[in-house]
């Protein structure tokens, strides 16, 4: 395993050094050094219906040095590449924020900083991921540990055995890099994976030992799930053939979280191949649920302008064109209300664990 | 004042009430003349003697105004000395200036002097003077000032005003001590003798008053400072009560043109005034009265007025009264009459304002505007505005801070100070009641944001800026006798606004140009800055085995070919052309001064090559930079061409050391004082 790591590192490092070569060759030919970076936007994303995931198109933008608008970004890109190759050589992983600090300095004889905020360095790392077709993990950059897992699952992390059934109600904090070289899935006896949007509801389920009764892996990403959580769900889905159910709030943002888990995100469409779970199911909260589960109208929240606009955007996305989904979203718009998962507590504190999910699972009441 | 009460009958009824009723007769017995001096004794705040600090200023101001008026009228370049001394009260020791309550003000001028008989009346009789009855621009207007100051002194210290005056080398100097008889408004002469005086002519007046000396806003110091800005032709010596001597040398060696006296313009008089003039005229006929007692009324027009008013032009003016007079008055107001002549005005002039501002205020950009004459209520006036913007390069350059890295969320600190408005009326600084003044209101009403200056709603524009506003008129409409604020006539407001806008436009042009130059410069410079970074990073990526110098050179070559090389130098304006499109302006940069030259004070920064007729000049003043080598070269090239070479030429750094970055004098100069407000 260690061996593979080194060879992969070598490849990535070569790609990074390639950027330096690009500058050197251009300089020799007295040309403007220019790199091509795939565009990360809706315009360059296509939905592959057959595979059921988002794919990045081939549109690229060029970033050249001797262009007033781009010079700084170009310089920053080279700096970040330098920092990343330093990580490769030292075999260290780091966070986005540390990269920012590592590359930040004041340019000599000026008042100008190479980077003023992290907002400038983060997209550059993504640019490099895309243009070098290297995964973030391969670049040794990790995101924050943004999620938790409990359930009948045994993992191997840095040689430690982690039994996710014996970690109390807190569970195991999912690292941002869960590639097999870093996290090994030693055993999993669950029947399905339940990915919950909100940490509070995950806590509820974990505290009620829902996973034990229904033999599932409980995952949460605290909002939009980070890569580690998505990748772990995908691995469980792929390697153990577990179905994945997504439980989110009933609002446009919940729908989008589901769609990211299922098809991949627009910004990181190039990662879909590895992350997306095209067979993931939307278990709730559906806009049909308030009626079906007799939630009083007064626990709903009025949709604001942003919600409405976002919902209308979703209606146009290619991957929301299934009639059931169009109906789902239109029903929400028609009611003018959104519901949080937490609203289920209106009926009973354990309504989610004891009534809602059991009934959903029994009735196979989900959207694809 | 109620002069009589109507009903005696009513007072009978009132008898029943307990109040001591007074009959009309008794009341009549109490009604009598009020002497003007008594009136002002009680109402001294009307004349600017509200508090001891202001009183001290008012006394200095009145004496200096009189001195300057006298000198200018006699065609003498004024030399004025102002001396403030602390006077001990009783037998106690001399207190320090800041604690003292009593001062002796001595103002000496080199004017024409005053003839012996007039001295007492001028200094000890209110409303006596030469300026009230004529329409001619002067600082004093009513003939109250100096005698009021004397009266204030007399009231607070009991000391007489002491005057020395001499009209020429052949006549003796006269020494007077006078006081005012407040009841009769007549001078009381305490002392009158001939003395020896070392000055061949001139006047010295010494008044002892109760006062307070405090520096800062609206102080004597500020008044004299501002006086010297608007009167660069005056040499002023000021001996402070603390024993210092400040000298304001003459910056402009020409007397302002002597203003002519004019007759009243028909539009400017009121009905009562017309009646009075009709009675007092020397004209035999109405027609000749109109044409000789007013300006801009030729005999033909006078006849026409009479015809329209249906009065015989041959009528005796004294017979015109009542309804006929009223018709006449309205006819005059309705007739189209040429605007009054404006040679009665003596504006300061753009050059003189510039030189005054340049000498007194440290800045980067100066400009001045004189409006063409205009008229309010028949009184001609001229508005002049000026502007000094920025901080002097030398003051900001001192702490050439080593580029301190900025932390996240930090920004280069801008200036949050607000502009300062200095106001003048007939060359006299106005220090009080700023917000009641037409000029201040006009500054507020101007949209400075259009010119790249930030301004909050209803506030002064923000920035290191001094705004100068001057109104010159034969009759300045003050809001009160103490002459502190100008009344807001529409015509005046409009003209001030126009003048300020012109100043603003020029400032905006300057700021934009500076911004653009900086932008061009930046364009070229970012490549230079970033090349270093890129090359270093590439070198590290390649494991430190890169021939960095070669790569740097290659990239720099591409950079300069992409930014247009020497062509850019030209667009950067480094070829030394004057402040094009900015008439009557001075620009001070780290490299020197650019603008109207002849006005720069003597002994100003090194050799000033006079540019061209359009009174634009350029002075190079080399600010010390951190690079000794560069300093010498640029100093040698103080001429116009020098600037072109001061631009950092991308040069091949010598081996290794990245510290050999060339940013160049120009660049550091700009960075060092980023006072320009960004839009």
Coordinates of N, CA and C in Angstrom, one line a residue, chain B residues 9-144:
Chain B
X9 N -57.6 106.7 28.4 CA -58.8 106.2 29.0 C -58.6 104.8 29.5
X10 N -57.9 104.0 28.8 CA -57.7 102.6 29.2 C -57.0 102.6 30.5
X11 N -56.1 103.5 30.7 CA -55.2 103.5 31.9 C -56.1 103.8 33.1
X12 N -57.2 104.6 32.9 CA -58.0 104.9 34.0 C -58.6 103.6 34.6
X13 N -59.1 102.8 33.7 CA -59.7 101.5 34.1 C -58.6 100.7 34.9
X14 N -57.5 100.8 34.4 CA -56.4 100.0 35.0 C -56.1 100.5 36.4
X15 N -56.5 101.7 36.7 CA -56.2 102.2 38.1 C -56.6 101.3 39.2
X16 N -57.8 100.7 38.9 CA -58.4 99.8 39.9 C -57.4 98.7 40.3
X17 N -56.7 98.3 39.3 CA -55.7 97.2 39.5 C -54.5 97.8 40.4
X18 N -53.9 96.8 41.1 CA -52.8 97.2 42.0 C -51.6 97.8 41.3
X19 N -51.4 97.3 40.1 CA -50.1 97.7 39.4 C -50.0 99.2 39.3
X20 N -48.7 99.7 39.5 CA -48.5 101.1 39.4 C -48.7 101.6 38.0
X21 N -49.8 102.2 37.6 CA -50.0 102.6 36.3 C -49.2 103.9 36.0
X22 N -48.9 104.0 34.7 CA -48.0 105.1 34.3 C -48.8 105.9 33.3
X23 N -48.8 107.2 33.4 CA -49.5 108.0 32.4 C -48.6 108.2 31.2
X24 N -49.2 108.6 30.2 CA -48.5 108.9 28.9 C -47.5 110.0 29.2
X25 N -47.9 110.9 30.0 CA -47.0 112.0 30.3 C -45.7 111.6 31.0
X26 N -46.0 110.7 32.1 CA -44.8 110.2 32.8 C -43.9 109.4 31.9
X27 N -44.6 108.6 31.0 CA -43.8 107.8 30.1 C -43.0 108.7 29.2
X28 N -43.7 109.7 28.7 CA -43.0 110.7 27.8 C -41.8 111.2 28.4
X29 N -41.8 111.5 29.7 CA -40.7 112.0 30.4 C -39.5 111.1 30.4
X30 N -39.8 109.8 30.3 CA -38.7 108.9 30.3 C -38.1 108.6 29.0
X31 N -38.9 109.0 27.9 CA -38.4 108.7 26.6 C -37.4 109.6 26.1
X32 N -36.2 109.1 25.8 CA -35.2 110.0 25.3 C -34.2 109.3 24.3
X33 N -33.3 110.1 23.8 CA -32.4 109.5 22.9 C -31.5 108.4 23.5
X34 N -31.2 107.5 22.6 CA -30.2 106.5 23.1 C -29.0 106.7 22.3
X35 N -27.9 106.9 23.0 CA -26.7 107.1 22.3 C -26.2 105.8 21.7
X36 N -25.7 105.9 20.5 CA -25.2 104.7 19.9 C -24.1 104.0 20.7
X37 N -23.3 104.8 21.4 CA -22.2 104.2 22.2 C -22.8 103.5 23.4
X38 N -23.9 104.1 24.0 CA -24.5 103.4 25.1 C -25.1 102.1 24.6
X39 N -25.7 102.2 23.5 CA -26.4 101.0 22.9 C -25.4 99.8 22.8
X40 N -24.2 100.2 22.2 CA -23.2 99.1 22.0 C -22.5 98.7 23.3
X41 N -22.5 99.6 24.3 CA -21.9 99.2 25.6 C -22.7 98.0 26.1
X42 N -24.1 98.2 26.0 CA -24.9 97.1 26.5 C -24.9 95.9 25.6
X43 N -24.8 96.1 24.3 CA -24.9 95.0 23.3 C -23.6 94.7 22.6
X44 N -22.5 94.6 23.4 CA -21.2 94.5 22.8 C -21.1 93.2 22.0
X45 N -21.9 92.2 22.3 CA -21.8 91.0 21.5 C -22.2 91.2 20.0
X46 N -23.0 92.2 19.7 CA -23.3 92.5 18.4 C -22.1 92.9 17.5
X47 N -21.1 93.4 18.2 CA -19.9 93.8 17.5 C -18.7 92.8 17.6
X48 N -19.0 91.7 18.2 CA -18.0 90.7 18.3 C -17.2 90.7 19.6
X49 N -17.8 91.2 20.6 CA -17.0 91.2 21.9 C -17.7 90.3 22.9
X50 N -18.3 89.2 22.5 CA -19.1 88.3 23.3 C -18.3 87.8 24.5
X51 N -17.1 87.3 24.3 CA -16.3 86.7 25.3 C -14.9 87.2 25.2
X52 N -14.1 87.0 26.3 CA -12.7 87.6 26.3 C -11.9 87.2 25.1
X53 N -12.0 85.9 24.7 CA -11.2 85.3 23.7 C -11.5 86.0 22.4
X54 N -12.8 86.1 22.1 CA -13.3 86.6 20.8 C -13.0 88.1 20.8
X55 N -13.1 88.8 22.0 CA -12.9 90.2 22.0 C -11.4 90.5 21.6
X56 N -10.5 89.7 22.1 CA -9.1 90.0 21.8 C -8.9 89.9 20.3
X57 N -9.5 88.8 19.7 CA -9.4 88.7 18.2 C -10.0 89.8 17.5
X58 N -11.2 90.3 18.0 CA -11.9 91.3 17.3 C -11.1 92.6 17.3
X59 N -10.5 92.9 18.4 CA -9.6 94.1 18.5 C -8.5 94.1 17.5
X60 N -7.8 92.9 17.5 CA -6.7 92.8 16.6 C -7.2 92.9 15.1
X61 N -8.3 92.3 14.9 CA -8.9 92.3 13.5 C -9.2 93.7 13.1
X62 N -9.9 94.4 13.9 CA -10.3 95.8 13.5 C -9.1 96.7 13.2
X63 N -8.0 96.5 14.1 CA -6.9 97.4 13.9 C -6.1 97.0 12.7
X64 N -6.0 95.7 12.4 CA -5.3 95.2 11.2 C -6.1 95.6 10.0
X65 N -7.4 95.4 10.0 CA -8.2 95.8 8.8 C -8.0 97.3 8.5
X66 N -8.1 98.1 9.5 CA -7.9 99.5 9.3 C -6.5 99.8 8.7
X67 N -5.5 99.2 9.2 CA -4.1 99.4 8.8 C -4.0 99.1 7.3
X68 N -4.6 97.9 6.9 CA -4.4 97.4 5.5 C -5.2 98.3 4.6
X69 N -6.4 98.7 5.0 CA -7.2 99.6 4.2 C -6.5 100.9 3.9
X70 N -5.9 101.4 5.0 CA -5.2 102.7 4.8 C -4.1 102.6 3.9
X71 N -3.3 101.5 4.1 CA -2.1 101.4 3.2 C -2.5 101.2 1.7
X72 N -3.5 100.3 1.5 CA -3.8 100.0 0.1 C -4.4 101.3 -0.5
X73 N -5.2 102.0 0.2 CA -5.8 103.2 -0.4 C -4.8 104.2 -0.8
X74 N -3.7 104.3 0.0 CA -2.6 105.2 -0.3 C -1.6 104.6 -1.2
X75 N -1.8 103.4 -1.7 CA -0.9 102.8 -2.7 C 0.4 102.4 -2.1
X76 N 0.4 102.0 -0.8 CA 1.6 101.6 -0.2 C 1.5 100.1 0.1
X77 N 2.6 99.3 -0.3 CA 2.6 97.9 0.1 C 2.7 97.8 1.6
X78 N 1.7 97.2 2.2 CA 1.6 97.2 3.6 C 2.6 96.4 4.4
X79 N 3.2 97.0 5.4 CA 4.0 96.3 6.4 C 3.3 96.5 7.7
X80 N 2.8 95.4 8.3 CA 2.1 95.6 9.5 C 2.7 94.7 10.6
X81 N 2.8 95.3 11.7 CA 3.3 94.6 12.9 C 2.2 94.5 13.9
X82 N 2.0 93.3 14.4 CA 1.0 93.1 15.4 C 1.7 92.6 16.7
X83 N 1.5 93.2 17.8 CA 2.1 92.8 19.0 C 1.1 92.6 20.1
X84 N 1.2 91.5 20.7 CA 0.3 91.2 21.8 C 1.2 91.1 23.1
X85 N 0.9 91.9 24.1 CA 1.6 91.7 25.3 C 0.7 91.5 26.5
X86 N 1.2 90.7 27.4 CA 0.4 90.4 28.6 C 0.6 91.6 29.5
X87 N -0.5 92.1 30.2 CA -0.4 93.2 31.1 C -0.8 92.7 32.5
X88 N 0.0 93.0 33.4 CA -0.3 92.6 34.8 C -1.5 93.4 35.3
X89 N -2.3 92.7 36.1 CA -3.5 93.3 36.7 C -3.1 93.7 38.1
X90 N -3.2 95.0 38.4 CA -2.8 95.5 39.8 C -1.3 95.3 40.0
X91 N -1.0 94.9 41.1 CA 0.5 94.8 41.4 C 1.0 93.3 41.3
X92 N 0.1 92.4 40.9 CA 0.5 91.0 40.8 C 1.6 90.9 39.7
X93 N 2.3 89.8 39.7 CA 3.3 89.5 38.7 C 2.7 89.1 37.4
X94 N 3.5 89.2 36.3 CA 3.0 88.9 35.0 C 2.6 87.4 34.9
X95 N 1.4 87.2 34.6 CA 1.0 85.8 34.4 C 1.4 85.2 33.0
X96 N 1.5 83.9 32.9 CA 1.8 83.4 31.5 C 0.7 83.7 30.6
X97 N 1.0 83.7 29.3 CA 0.0 84.2 28.3 C -1.3 83.4 28.4
X98 N -1.2 82.1 28.6 CA -2.4 81.3 28.6 C -3.3 81.6 29.8
X99 N -2.7 82.2 30.9 CA -3.5 82.5 32.1 C -3.9 83.9 32.1
X100 N -3.3 84.8 31.3 CA -3.5 86.2 31.5 C -4.9 86.6 31.1
X101 N -5.3 87.7 31.7 CA -6.7 88.2 31.4 C -6.6 89.6 30.8
X102 N -5.4 90.2 30.8 CA -5.4 91.5 30.2 C -4.2 91.6 29.2
X103 N -4.5 92.2 28.1 CA -3.5 92.3 27.1 C -3.4 93.7 26.5
X104 N -2.2 94.0 26.0 CA -2.0 95.3 25.2 C -1.8 94.9 23.8
X105 N -2.7 95.4 22.9 CA -2.6 95.1 21.5 C -2.0 96.3 20.8
X106 N -0.9 96.1 20.1 CA -0.3 97.2 19.4 C -0.2 96.9 18.0
X107 N -0.8 97.7 17.1 CA -0.7 97.4 15.7 C -0.1 98.6 15.0
X108 N 1.0 98.3 14.3 CA 1.7 99.4 13.6 C 1.7 99.2 12.1
X109 N 1.4 100.2 11.4 CA 1.5 100.1 9.9 C 2.4 101.1 9.3
X110 N 2.7 101.0 8.0 CA 3.5 102.0 7.3 C 2.6 102.8 6.4
X111 N 1.4 103.0 6.8 CA 0.4 103.6 5.9 C 0.6 105.1 5.9
X112 N -0.4 105.8 5.3 CA -0.2 107.3 5.1 C -0.3 108.1 6.4
X113 N -0.7 107.5 7.5 CA -0.9 108.3 8.7 C -2.3 109.0 8.7
X114 N -2.6 109.6 9.8 CA -3.9 110.3 9.9 C -3.6 111.8 10.3
X115 N -4.3 112.7 9.7 CA -4.1 114.1 10.1 C -4.6 114.3 11.5
X116 N -3.9 115.2 12.2 CA -4.0 115.4 13.6 C -5.5 115.6 14.1
X117 N -6.2 116.4 13.4 CA -7.6 116.7 13.8 C -8.5 115.5 13.8
X118 N -8.2 114.6 12.9 CA -9.1 113.4 12.7 C -8.9 112.3 13.7
X119 N -7.7 112.3 14.3 CA -7.3 111.1 15.1 C -8.3 110.8 16.2
X120 N -8.7 111.8 17.0 CA -9.6 111.5 18.1 C -11.0 110.9 17.6
X121 N -11.5 111.5 16.5 CA -12.8 111.1 16.1 C -12.7 109.7 15.5
X122 N -11.7 109.4 14.8 CA -11.6 108.0 14.2 C -11.5 107.0 15.2
X123 N -10.8 107.3 16.3 CA -10.6 106.2 17.3 C -11.5 106.3 18.5
X124 N -12.3 107.4 18.6 CA -13.1 107.5 19.7 C -14.5 108.0 19.4
X125 N -15.0 107.7 18.3 CA -16.4 108.1 17.9 C -17.0 107.0 17.1
X126 N -18.0 106.4 17.6 CA -18.6 105.3 16.8 C -19.3 105.8 15.5
X127 N -19.4 105.0 14.5 CA -20.0 105.4 13.3 C -19.4 106.7 12.7
X128 N -18.1 106.7 12.7 CA -17.4 107.9 12.1 C -16.4 107.3 11.2
X129 N -16.4 107.6 9.9 CA -15.4 107.1 9.1 C -15.6 107.5 7.6
X130 N -14.7 107.0 6.8 CA -14.8 107.4 5.4 C -15.5 106.4 4.5
X131 N -15.7 105.3 5.1 CA -16.1 104.1 4.2 C -17.6 103.9 4.1
X132 N -18.4 104.5 5.0 CA -19.8 104.1 5.0 C -20.5 104.8 3.9
X133 N -20.2 106.0 3.6 CA -21.0 106.7 2.6 C -20.6 106.6 1.2
X134 N -19.7 105.7 0.9 CA -19.3 105.5 -0.5 C -19.4 104.0 -0.8
X135 N -19.5 103.8 -2.1 CA -19.6 102.4 -2.5 C -18.2 102.1 -3.1
X136 N -17.4 101.6 -2.3 CA -16.1 101.2 -2.7 C -15.7 100.0 -1.9
X137 N -15.0 99.1 -2.5 CA -14.6 97.9 -1.7 C -13.6 98.2 -0.7
X138 N -13.8 97.9 0.5 CA -12.8 98.0 1.6 C -13.1 97.0 2.7
X139 N -12.2 96.9 3.6 CA -12.4 95.9 4.6 C -13.4 96.4 5.6
X140 N -13.2 97.6 6.0 CA -14.1 98.3 6.9 C -15.3 98.8 6.2
X141 N -16.4 98.8 6.8 CA -17.6 99.3 6.1 C -18.3 100.5 6.9
X142 N -18.5 100.2 8.2 CA -19.4 101.1 8.9 C -18.7 102.2 9.7
X143 N -17.5 102.1 10.0 CA -16.9 103.0 10.9 C -17.2 102.8 12.3
X144 N -17.4 101.5 12.7 CA -17.6 101.2 14.0 C -16.4 100.5 14.6

